[in-house]
Structure formats: structure tokens, C-alpha cells
Amino acid sequence: MEIRCNLDDLSPEQASHALGRILDQGALDATLTPAVMKKGRSGWILEVICYPGQADKLSKLILSETTAFGIRRHRMERMILERHHITVATPYGEVTVKVGTLEGKTLQQSPEFSSCAAAAERHSVPVRLVYQAALSALNSEAFPKE
Amino acid sequence: MEIRCNLDDLSPEQASHALGRILDQGALDATLTPAVMKKGRSGWILEVICYPGQADKLSKLILSETTAFGIRRHRMERMILERHHITVATPYGEVTVKVGTLEGKTLQQSPEFSSCAAAAERHSVPVRLVYQAALSALNSEAFPKE
Amino acid sequence: MEIRCNLDDLSPEQASHALGRILDQGALDATLTPAVMKKGRSGWILEVICYPGQADKLSKLILSETTAFGIRRHRMERMILERHHITVATPYGEVTVKVGTLEGKTLQQSPEFSSCAAAAERHSVPVRLVYQAALSALNSEAFPKE
Amino acid sequence: MEIRCNLDDLSPEQASHALGRILDQGALDATLTPAVMKKGRSGWILEVICYPGQADKLSKLILSETTAFGIRRHRMERMILERHHITVATPYGEVTVKVGTLEGKTLQQSPEFSSCAAAAERHSVPVRLVYQAALSALNSEAFPKE
Amino acid sequence: MEIRCNLDDLSPEQASHALGRILDQGALDATLTPAVMKKGRSGWILEVICYPGQADKLSKLILSETTAFGIRRHRMERMILERHHITVATPYGEVTVKVGTLEGKTLQQSPEFSSCAAAAERHSVPVRLVYQAALSALNSEAFPKE
Amino acid sequence: MEIRCNLDDLSPEQASHALGRILDQGALDATLTPAVMKKGRSGWILEVICYPGQADKLSKLILSETTAFGIRRHRMERMILERHHITVATPYGEVTVKVGTLEGKTLQQSPEFSSCAAAAERHSVPVRLVYQAALSALNSEAFPKE
């Protein structure tokens, strides 16, 4: 399900807080998009992705945590990669990599940012270095030819 | 219904004017979201919310008031708070408050901004003061425990 | 069909490149909207419009060209203007104009930007002048009264 | 002078109201740009353009009308077109056109949007038609070769 | 000092991480604004506010933590409110309020969001309720007449 | 120099075209930032970076290519990395890498996107693969410890 509402009456820090609460309560993803609302007001569109079984609970949460007087929602079809994690060795220690496959084919290998950031902090280097080292450590042959 | 179209060929003042016309003709809400379009053009996504009975009329209005050559639309399910208005007394005079309830429970009490702005002008104070005074005047006990 | 995904892990130049690839592979339109994602990350929502027959191919392209681990999609109803092209004479040479009609009524006459830009370059004038000259050359009587 | 501040604690309708107040009090221009602030909050940068003599008054207005605890400002050099207005006849009546010149050369001829909108309303036609008619009515020869 | 650079080659999660690092290293404030860059790329403008004594250190940090190959910077004049904190009693416990004064006059009284959020969590109520209760508890007489 | 102006009267395709012209005429960089302008119009702030010797020429170009009736500008101090290019071997052929150094220290090694895109097209693989291969090929030891 995708749940949406327009917000023109909520301060940025309250909006950010609401986003966190919605994710804590089981939403798959949630975003705030800046938009121009009626009367030229600058507000946001809140967009929440969740399983259908969570939709009622999250709709009510939105109506009580934000200033929205209504939400709209509809069913989406999803196509997702199967995901698993692998570990690669880098000069900065081991880093976790998220791997996404579709019908048995690897389409994505993505170093976990939080894992890179932790290693970067341990070695006092920019996180970009660790990220690049993790990419180097991946066997690029494993990547799909299109 | 949600009606959407991508605009990459309309000046901002024309886009704002179209937004006003669409709301005048019965849309429930309408927003403009800045987006990057094909060929790296910076444009907007126009999003209009309306009752199904208004969808054809508003679709044609969009096609004649904007530069869009096509719109897309789909049905959404809505969940809305029941709303009524109350009046509270503040040091700056009476202010209207919009109250939203769901299944008999009050979820929102929101001072009407235009009502606050009018009171602020009469007393030459920042509108924030009137807004806060209206919140103070509301009986905070009436708010829901989650 | 409308296909959407949230991107918080792709650099702007990769995102722009992916947009081009998606359009090359048959999408009707594709946009990137800046949004605030979970954990306060600043990312984009990618939105692709396509015919249902292209949806599977484009979904897989998105999953391999971007860093998304999932997409969501749903069917939209479209209302489009019939379009044909006419040519108008301007002081800067001929310019192509795109004409949109609905139920036999002309709703849009829009000078092709690339055609205006080419004429502007040939005559070393700002493109705005050519655009305005093309509008002048159109018979404004042909426009619909609402 | 350009005055700027970051706002992460003000609702959109209050921000829009503040923008109006600032323009009423003599600012030359004022804009709100959506931005991601510290802690991943989605807020705005407020930017106000004014004459140096107005800077103190407007700085204080910003500090009392918004939630900013500080503003920053600096002097800019301006280059502006000299402007005057002319009137052109269109099938929808007379329309005002703003003309901008630099060192005696006409660089801009821009139909006033509010004047077009008024004519459009009188004749019940889309404002785009009136805008285009006004452009047609301008003697395009008068435009500068670059 | 205001330091700025254009980023078109950094992923959102790296950009957010860099923002955090910059604030940790002593910047007064830092924001990311979405913008359209050359070649139609969708990127960000990074804007950092700092004391002049920090400018060199932060400039180098930006050049090593982001993908920017150059920064630009200039001196701004600041006008800031003097700030102190007070505590108010609410039905949800004590809440900290930030008070801003200019030339002895109170211009701002702003409940600390983190303090409200903590109280809201302790009492399992929406943070909005605590925020409003804190505003109610403030003596609105203390506010300035303009 | 930084040159800026607010645009609320230019269509997105014209704005993008103007951006290209400004870069062709010698600007160092140019960006469009979506913003809410006066009367709630959704427009852009155009920002151009250039050498002082180009400022007058580019200011006039902006005033004739866009609908702006005025620009503002001011001097910025720049700090830039020294840059040179190296070539690295990847499974997809040679790729150009831009290297940025400050006071003799390498701070940035960035594969040229266009070079990666060309290699990706030759081998029919996603550009991400080439980009990652180029990063792998770089000797990560060469990177600076902070």
C-alpha cells in the first residue's frame, strides 16, 4: 500500500519526528517531498509504503501525529530483489555488503553504509575510502552482463 | 481520484495561476512538486485530488489551462477525520479552531490560520502570538492519549 | 503503468544517466523528485510512466541500473490529446508547432522548443524571440473559447 | 543587501505569512528554498533582498516573525534593467507590457501577468491565450539582435 | 563565513554523512539544497556557516569528505538574538524553553523539541501535545507588542 | 564572482536552455534551485559562478536570455584543488580518473563519468560496473590518511 497526505501546517522538526515514528511503527519506507500547496504555501507531501495489514494502523498514526485531516491510499504491486549479506575484507577491516538477486541473477552489490562508516571511524579515514575499498574487494566478475 | 501530469513547458506564474483555477473549479487539493524531467529539464509534477464525479471536468481543465498533452489518473481510497469548528477566547479576541475526530475521538485541534492572522492584524502582533494563545486556550485535557 | 522507487544511495550523475537509459528503453516519461528519506537522508523518488507491456522490462532495468532493491507500480488511466504537427513561418524561418486536440477541439498549440532553438542559433538571437515569433504566427482565432 | 536565515521550526503556513509581511515592509524580493538542515530536518532557507537602509528593520522583523535565532547578511552589487510600461491592443482588450532596457537597448518585453489574467477573466478564456496575444501584438522587430 | 560548493557526484547517504561530520567539526550550521546542475544533473548546493577562524579547517574537510574540487566562501555579517533557557511545568513534566532577546526585548520563546519529544515518550502521547502544553505554560503576556 | 537572480516568469525548458548558454559563454558553474517566490509562485534561483572578468558579459547575457529584470552579484573567495588526470586499466578498457590535490596531498580520485559511460556502452554493461571497476583499479594506498 502507498499512503499519502499533504501537509501545510506542520513545522519541519515535527514533520521529521513524525517520519521517524511512522518508520518505527512498521512502515517499509517513508519520505517527505517539498511541494507548493494551495494559496502558494510551501509544504510537503508525505508518502508512506507499507504492507496492507499495516495500512489502517499507520493511517491513524499519521492522522494523530501530523496535522493532516485526511489521507489517501492505494494498492501498489511490488517487485523486489531477494537480498542476502556477505562480508568482504578491506584494509580497514571487514565490511558488510548487501547483495540483491532477481531470478538467481545478482543485480546489486552494495556495501552497507553504516558498516563502512563504523570502519571509517575506527581508522579515522573518510568514509568514501572504506566504501571504495569494499567495492574493490568485491569480485567484479560476479556482476551481471546485461 | 488523483490526477497527475508532468509540466516542463509552463512558466511559474502560469503554473501558479493554473493551480488556483483548478482549486476554484472544485478540486479537493492541488500541489506542484519540483522535479527533474527528461533532458535534464527542471519542471513540476502537478497533482490534483478530487471526487470521481469531477475527474473528467478537471482533467479537461488541466489539458486546456496547462501545457500538458496528457494526464494520468487513478482511484485512491480516502480516510478522513470528521471535522467541526469551535471558537476559543484569547487575549486577541475570539479565534476559530478546526477540530478533527475519528470514531468519536478527537485527534486534531488546529487554530485556523486565517482567523489568527486577522486577529494578529487587528492587534498589530506577530501571528505566532495569536496562534500560541489559541493553543493555550484549548483545554489540553481534551486531547487523546494514544 | 506508473513505476516508482526511492533512491538514497546513487550519485546525481548516475541518477541522471539512469534516467536517460530508461527513456531510451521505451519509457513514456521519467522524472526525479528530490525528497527527504528515512534517517534524514536527502534522496530522490524516481517515477517512470510506461505502457503495461513495457513494465516488466523497465522494472528490471531500474533494478539493475540504479541502487534500488525494490520498485512499486500500479496501473493509471490516461487521457491524452491527439497530436499533430504544423509549420509556421517566422522572421527566423519555419518553426514546427505541436498541436493537441481533444474531441476535435484544439486545446494546445505549442512551438517545438528544439525547432525554435535551431532557428535561434541560425540567426544568433535569443530563443525567446523565436518562440514569441512562432506564437505570433499562429492564428490565435484557432484557439478554443472555453 | 541580501539577508538569509535557516528555518527548521516554522510551519509552512507561518513561513508563507512571514514572506508576505516581509514584502509588505519594503523588501525588494523574498524567497523560501526547501533544504535539508542539520539532523536531517527538512526546512527552508529564507532569502530577502533589500536596500541597505532597510536591512536593520527587516532583520528585526525576520527575528520576530519567524523562529530564527539569527540572520546573516551581506552587501551585493546590483545590475538592473531600466523599466517602463507600454500598452498593447489584443483581441481581449488592452494589456500592459513591462519593458526592460539596458544602455538604451530593449532586452525584455514581458506582458504583465495580472493584466493578462484580468483580461482572460473578462473574456472567459485561458490566460495563456491572452499572454500569447499580447506577445503577438508586440512589434517583434523591436527586439534586440544580440 | 559562509562556505558553499556544488555537489553533483556524491550519493545522498554520503552527502548526509558529510553534513554530520561538518557539524561535528564546529560548523555553526550546514544545509543541503537540491538544485539542477550543469548537463541537467540533479545535485545539491552545500552551504556551511562558521566562524572565520574555522573556515580553513572546514574548507579542507569539505574538500576531503565530499567530491567537490573547489569551494567558494565569503564573509557575512551576523545579527543574533541573545539566548537563555527557562523551564516550564506542563502536565507531561518540565520542558525546556529557549528564549531569544534583542536589546533586552524578548522576541522568541521556543520549546526545545528534544525536551518535548522526551516528555512525549515518557507519557506515550504525540509530541504535538507536549509542544502545545509548553506553549500554553508560557506567560503569553511576556511576548512583545510589535 | 557569484551572480544570482530570481526567476518566476520563465518556462522550465527555457530555463534549462539559458543554463546551457551561460555555461557555453564561460561560466565556471551554473545551477537552478527551485524556490517559492512572492505571491506563492514556484520559481527558481539562478546562480552563476564566474571569474570577475566575465561578470559583466554574463550579467548581460542573463538579462537578455532570461526574464530577469535585475541580477545581484558579489565576490567570493575560492579554494580549489589542483587537478590532473590519470588513466587506469579496467576489465572494460582504460578509464580516465580526475585527481585533486591540495598542498601536494591527494584528496580526491574520481573516475570521469563520461569516460565510464563510454566504456559501459562499448561493453553493454551498466555504467555502475565500470565506475566500480575504475575505483578498484585505483591504488587505494594513495589515498590520504586524515
Coordinates of N, CA and C in Angstrom, one line a residue, chain F residues 42-130:
Chain F
S42 N 5.9 29.4 -7.6 CA 7.0 28.5 -7.6 C 8.0 28.8 -8.7
G43 N 9.2 29.2 -8.4 CA 10.2 29.6 -9.4 C 11.5 29.0 -9.2
W44 N 12.6 29.7 -9.7 CA 14.0 29.3 -9.4 C 14.9 30.4 -9.0
I45 N 15.9 30.1 -8.3 CA 17.0 31.0 -8.1 C 18.1 30.5 -9.0
L46 N 18.6 31.3 -10.0 CA 19.7 31.0 -10.9 C 21.0 31.5 -10.2
E47 N 22.0 30.7 -10.2 CA 23.2 31.0 -9.5 C 24.4 30.7 -10.5
V48 N 25.2 31.7 -10.8 CA 26.2 31.5 -11.8 C 27.6 31.9 -11.1
I49 N 28.5 31.0 -11.3 CA 29.9 31.3 -10.7 C 30.8 31.6 -11.9
C50 N 31.6 32.7 -11.8 CA 32.5 33.0 -12.9 C 33.7 33.8 -12.4
Y51 N 34.6 34.0 -13.3 CA 35.8 34.9 -13.0 C 35.3 36.3 -13.0
P52 N 35.9 37.2 -12.2 CA 35.4 38.6 -12.2 C 35.4 39.2 -13.7
G53 N 36.4 38.9 -14.5 CA 36.5 39.4 -15.8 C 35.3 39.1 -16.7
Q54 N 34.6 38.0 -16.4 CA 33.5 37.6 -17.2 C 32.1 38.1 -16.6
A55 N 32.2 38.7 -15.5 CA 30.9 39.0 -14.8 C 30.0 40.0 -15.5
D56 N 30.5 41.0 -16.2 CA 29.7 41.9 -16.9 C 29.0 41.3 -18.1
K57 N 29.9 40.5 -18.9 CA 29.3 39.8 -20.0 C 28.2 38.9 -19.6
L58 N 28.5 38.1 -18.6 CA 27.5 37.1 -18.2 C 26.2 37.7 -17.6
S59 N 26.4 38.8 -16.9 CA 25.3 39.5 -16.3 C 24.3 40.0 -17.4
K60 N 24.9 40.5 -18.5 CA 24.1 41.0 -19.6 C 23.4 39.8 -20.3
L61 N 24.2 38.7 -20.4 CA 23.6 37.5 -21.1 C 22.4 37.0 -20.3
I62 N 22.5 37.0 -18.9 CA 21.3 36.6 -18.1 C 20.2 37.5 -18.3
L63 N 20.4 38.8 -18.4 CA 19.4 39.8 -18.6 C 18.7 39.7 -19.9
S64 N 19.4 39.2 -20.9 CA 18.8 39.0 -22.2 C 18.2 37.6 -22.5
E65 N 18.8 36.6 -21.9 CA 18.3 35.2 -22.2 C 17.2 34.8 -21.2
T66 N 17.1 35.4 -20.0 CA 16.1 35.0 -19.1 C 15.1 36.2 -19.0
T67 N 14.1 36.0 -18.1 CA 13.1 37.1 -17.9 C 13.4 38.0 -16.7
A68 N 14.7 37.8 -16.2 CA 15.0 38.6 -15.0 C 15.2 40.1 -15.4
F69 N 14.7 41.0 -14.5 CA 14.8 42.4 -14.7 C 16.0 43.0 -13.9
G70 N 16.7 42.1 -13.2 CA 17.8 42.5 -12.4 C 18.6 41.3 -11.9
I71 N 19.9 41.5 -11.7 CA 20.7 40.5 -11.1 C 21.4 41.1 -9.9
R72 N 21.9 40.3 -9.0 CA 22.7 40.7 -7.9 C 24.0 39.9 -8.0
R73 N 25.1 40.5 -7.5 CA 26.3 39.7 -7.6 C 27.3 40.2 -6.5
H74 N 28.3 39.3 -6.2 CA 29.3 39.7 -5.2 C 30.5 38.7 -5.4
R75 N 31.6 39.2 -4.8 CA 32.8 38.5 -4.9 C 32.9 37.4 -3.9
M76 N 33.4 36.2 -4.3 CA 33.6 35.1 -3.4 C 35.1 34.8 -3.4
E77 N 35.6 34.3 -2.4 CA 37.0 33.8 -2.3 C 36.9 32.3 -2.7
R78 N 37.8 31.8 -3.5 CA 37.7 30.4 -3.8 C 38.9 29.6 -3.3
M79 N 38.7 28.3 -2.9 CA 39.8 27.4 -2.6 C 39.6 26.2 -3.5
I80 N 40.5 25.9 -4.4 CA 40.3 24.8 -5.3 C 41.5 23.8 -5.2
L81 N 41.1 22.6 -5.5 CA 42.2 21.5 -5.6 C 42.9 21.7 -6.9
E82 N 44.2 21.4 -6.9 CA 44.9 21.3 -8.2 C 44.4 20.0 -8.8
R83 N 44.2 20.0 -10.1 CA 43.7 18.8 -10.7 C 44.5 18.3 -11.9
H84 N 44.7 17.0 -12.0 CA 45.3 16.4 -13.2 C 44.6 15.1 -13.4
H85 N 44.8 14.5 -14.6 CA 44.1 13.3 -15.0 C 45.1 12.1 -15.1
I86 N 44.7 10.9 -14.6 CA 45.4 9.7 -14.8 C 44.5 8.7 -15.5
T87 N 45.1 7.6 -16.0 CA 44.4 6.6 -16.7 C 44.5 5.3 -15.9
V88 N 43.5 4.6 -15.7 CA 43.6 3.3 -15.1 C 43.0 2.2 -16.0
A89 N 43.5 1.0 -15.9 CA 43.1 -0.2 -16.7 C 42.0 -0.9 -16.0
T90 N 40.9 -1.2 -16.7 CA 39.8 -1.9 -16.1 C 39.4 -3.1 -17.0
P91 N 38.6 -4.1 -16.6 CA 38.2 -5.1 -17.5 C 37.4 -4.6 -18.7
Y92 N 37.0 -3.3 -18.6 CA 36.2 -2.7 -19.7 C 37.1 -1.7 -20.5
G93 N 38.4 -1.8 -20.4 CA 39.2 -0.9 -21.1 C 39.7 0.3 -20.2
E94 N 40.5 1.2 -20.7 CA 41.0 2.3 -19.9 C 40.0 3.3 -19.6
V95 N 40.1 3.8 -18.4 CA 39.1 4.8 -17.9 C 40.0 6.0 -17.3
T96 N 39.5 7.2 -17.6 CA 40.2 8.4 -17.1 C 39.7 8.7 -15.7
V97 N 40.7 9.1 -14.9 CA 40.4 9.5 -13.5 C 40.9 10.9 -13.2
K98 N 40.0 11.7 -12.6 CA 40.4 13.0 -12.2 C 41.0 13.0 -10.8
V99 N 42.2 13.6 -10.6 CA 42.8 13.6 -9.3 C 42.9 15.0 -8.8
G100 N 42.5 15.2 -7.6 CA 42.6 16.5 -7.0 C 43.5 16.5 -5.8
T101 N 44.5 17.5 -5.8 CA 45.4 17.6 -4.7 C 45.4 18.9 -4.1
L102 N 45.7 19.0 -2.8 CA 45.8 20.2 -2.0 C 47.2 20.2 -1.3
E103 N 48.0 21.2 -1.5 CA 49.3 21.3 -0.9 C 50.0 19.9 -1.1
G104 N 50.0 19.4 -2.3 CA 50.7 18.2 -2.6 C 50.1 16.9 -2.1
K105 N 49.0 17.0 -1.4 CA 48.3 15.8 -0.8 C 47.1 15.4 -1.7
T106 N 47.0 14.2 -2.1 CA 45.8 13.7 -2.9 C 44.6 13.6 -2.1
L107 N 43.6 14.5 -2.4 CA 42.3 14.4 -1.6 C 41.2 13.7 -2.4
Q108 N 41.3 13.7 -3.7 CA 40.2 13.1 -4.5 C 40.7 12.3 -5.7
Q109 N 40.1 11.2 -5.9 CA 40.4 10.4 -7.1 C 39.0 10.0 -7.7
S110 N 38.6 10.6 -8.8 CA 37.2 10.5 -9.2 C 37.2 10.0 -10.7
P111 N 36.7 8.8 -10.9 CA 36.6 8.3 -12.3 C 35.7 9.3 -13.1
E112 N 36.1 9.7 -14.3 CA 35.3 10.6 -15.1 C 34.1 9.8 -15.6
F113 N 32.9 10.4 -15.3 CA 31.7 9.7 -15.6 C 31.5 9.5 -17.1
S114 N 31.9 10.5 -17.9 CA 31.7 10.3 -19.3 C 32.6 9.2 -19.9
S115 N 33.8 9.1 -19.3 CA 34.7 8.0 -19.7 C 34.2 6.6 -19.3
C116 N 33.6 6.5 -18.1 CA 32.9 5.3 -17.7 C 31.8 5.0 -18.6
A117 N 31.0 6.0 -18.9 CA 29.7 5.7 -19.7 C 30.1 5.2 -21.1
A118 N 31.2 5.8 -21.6 CA 31.6 5.3 -23.0 C 32.1 3.9 -22.9
A119 N 32.8 3.5 -21.9 CA 33.3 2.1 -21.7 C 32.1 1.2 -21.5
A120 N 31.1 1.6 -20.7 CA 30.0 0.8 -20.4 C 29.2 0.6 -21.7
E121 N 29.1 1.6 -22.6 CA 28.3 1.4 -23.8 C 29.1 0.4 -24.7
R122 N 30.4 0.5 -24.8 CA 31.2 -0.4 -25.6 C 31.0 -1.8 -25.2
H123 N 30.8 -2.1 -23.9 CA 30.7 -3.5 -23.4 C 29.3 -3.8 -23.0
S124 N 28.3 -3.0 -23.2 CA 26.9 -3.2 -22.9 C 26.8 -3.7 -21.4
V125 N 27.4 -3.0 -20.5 CA 27.2 -3.2 -19.1 C 26.7 -2.0 -18.4
P126 N 26.1 -2.1 -17.3 CA 25.6 -0.9 -16.5 C 26.9 0.0 -16.2
V127 N 26.7 1.3 -16.3 CA 27.8 2.2 -16.0 C 28.4 2.0 -14.6
R128 N 27.5 1.6 -13.7 CA 27.9 1.4 -12.3 C 29.1 0.4 -12.2
L129 N 29.0 -0.6 -13.0 CA 30.1 -1.7 -13.0 C 31.4 -1.1 -13.4
V130 N 31.4 -0.3 -14.4 CA 32.7 0.3 -14.9 C 33.2 1.3 -13.8

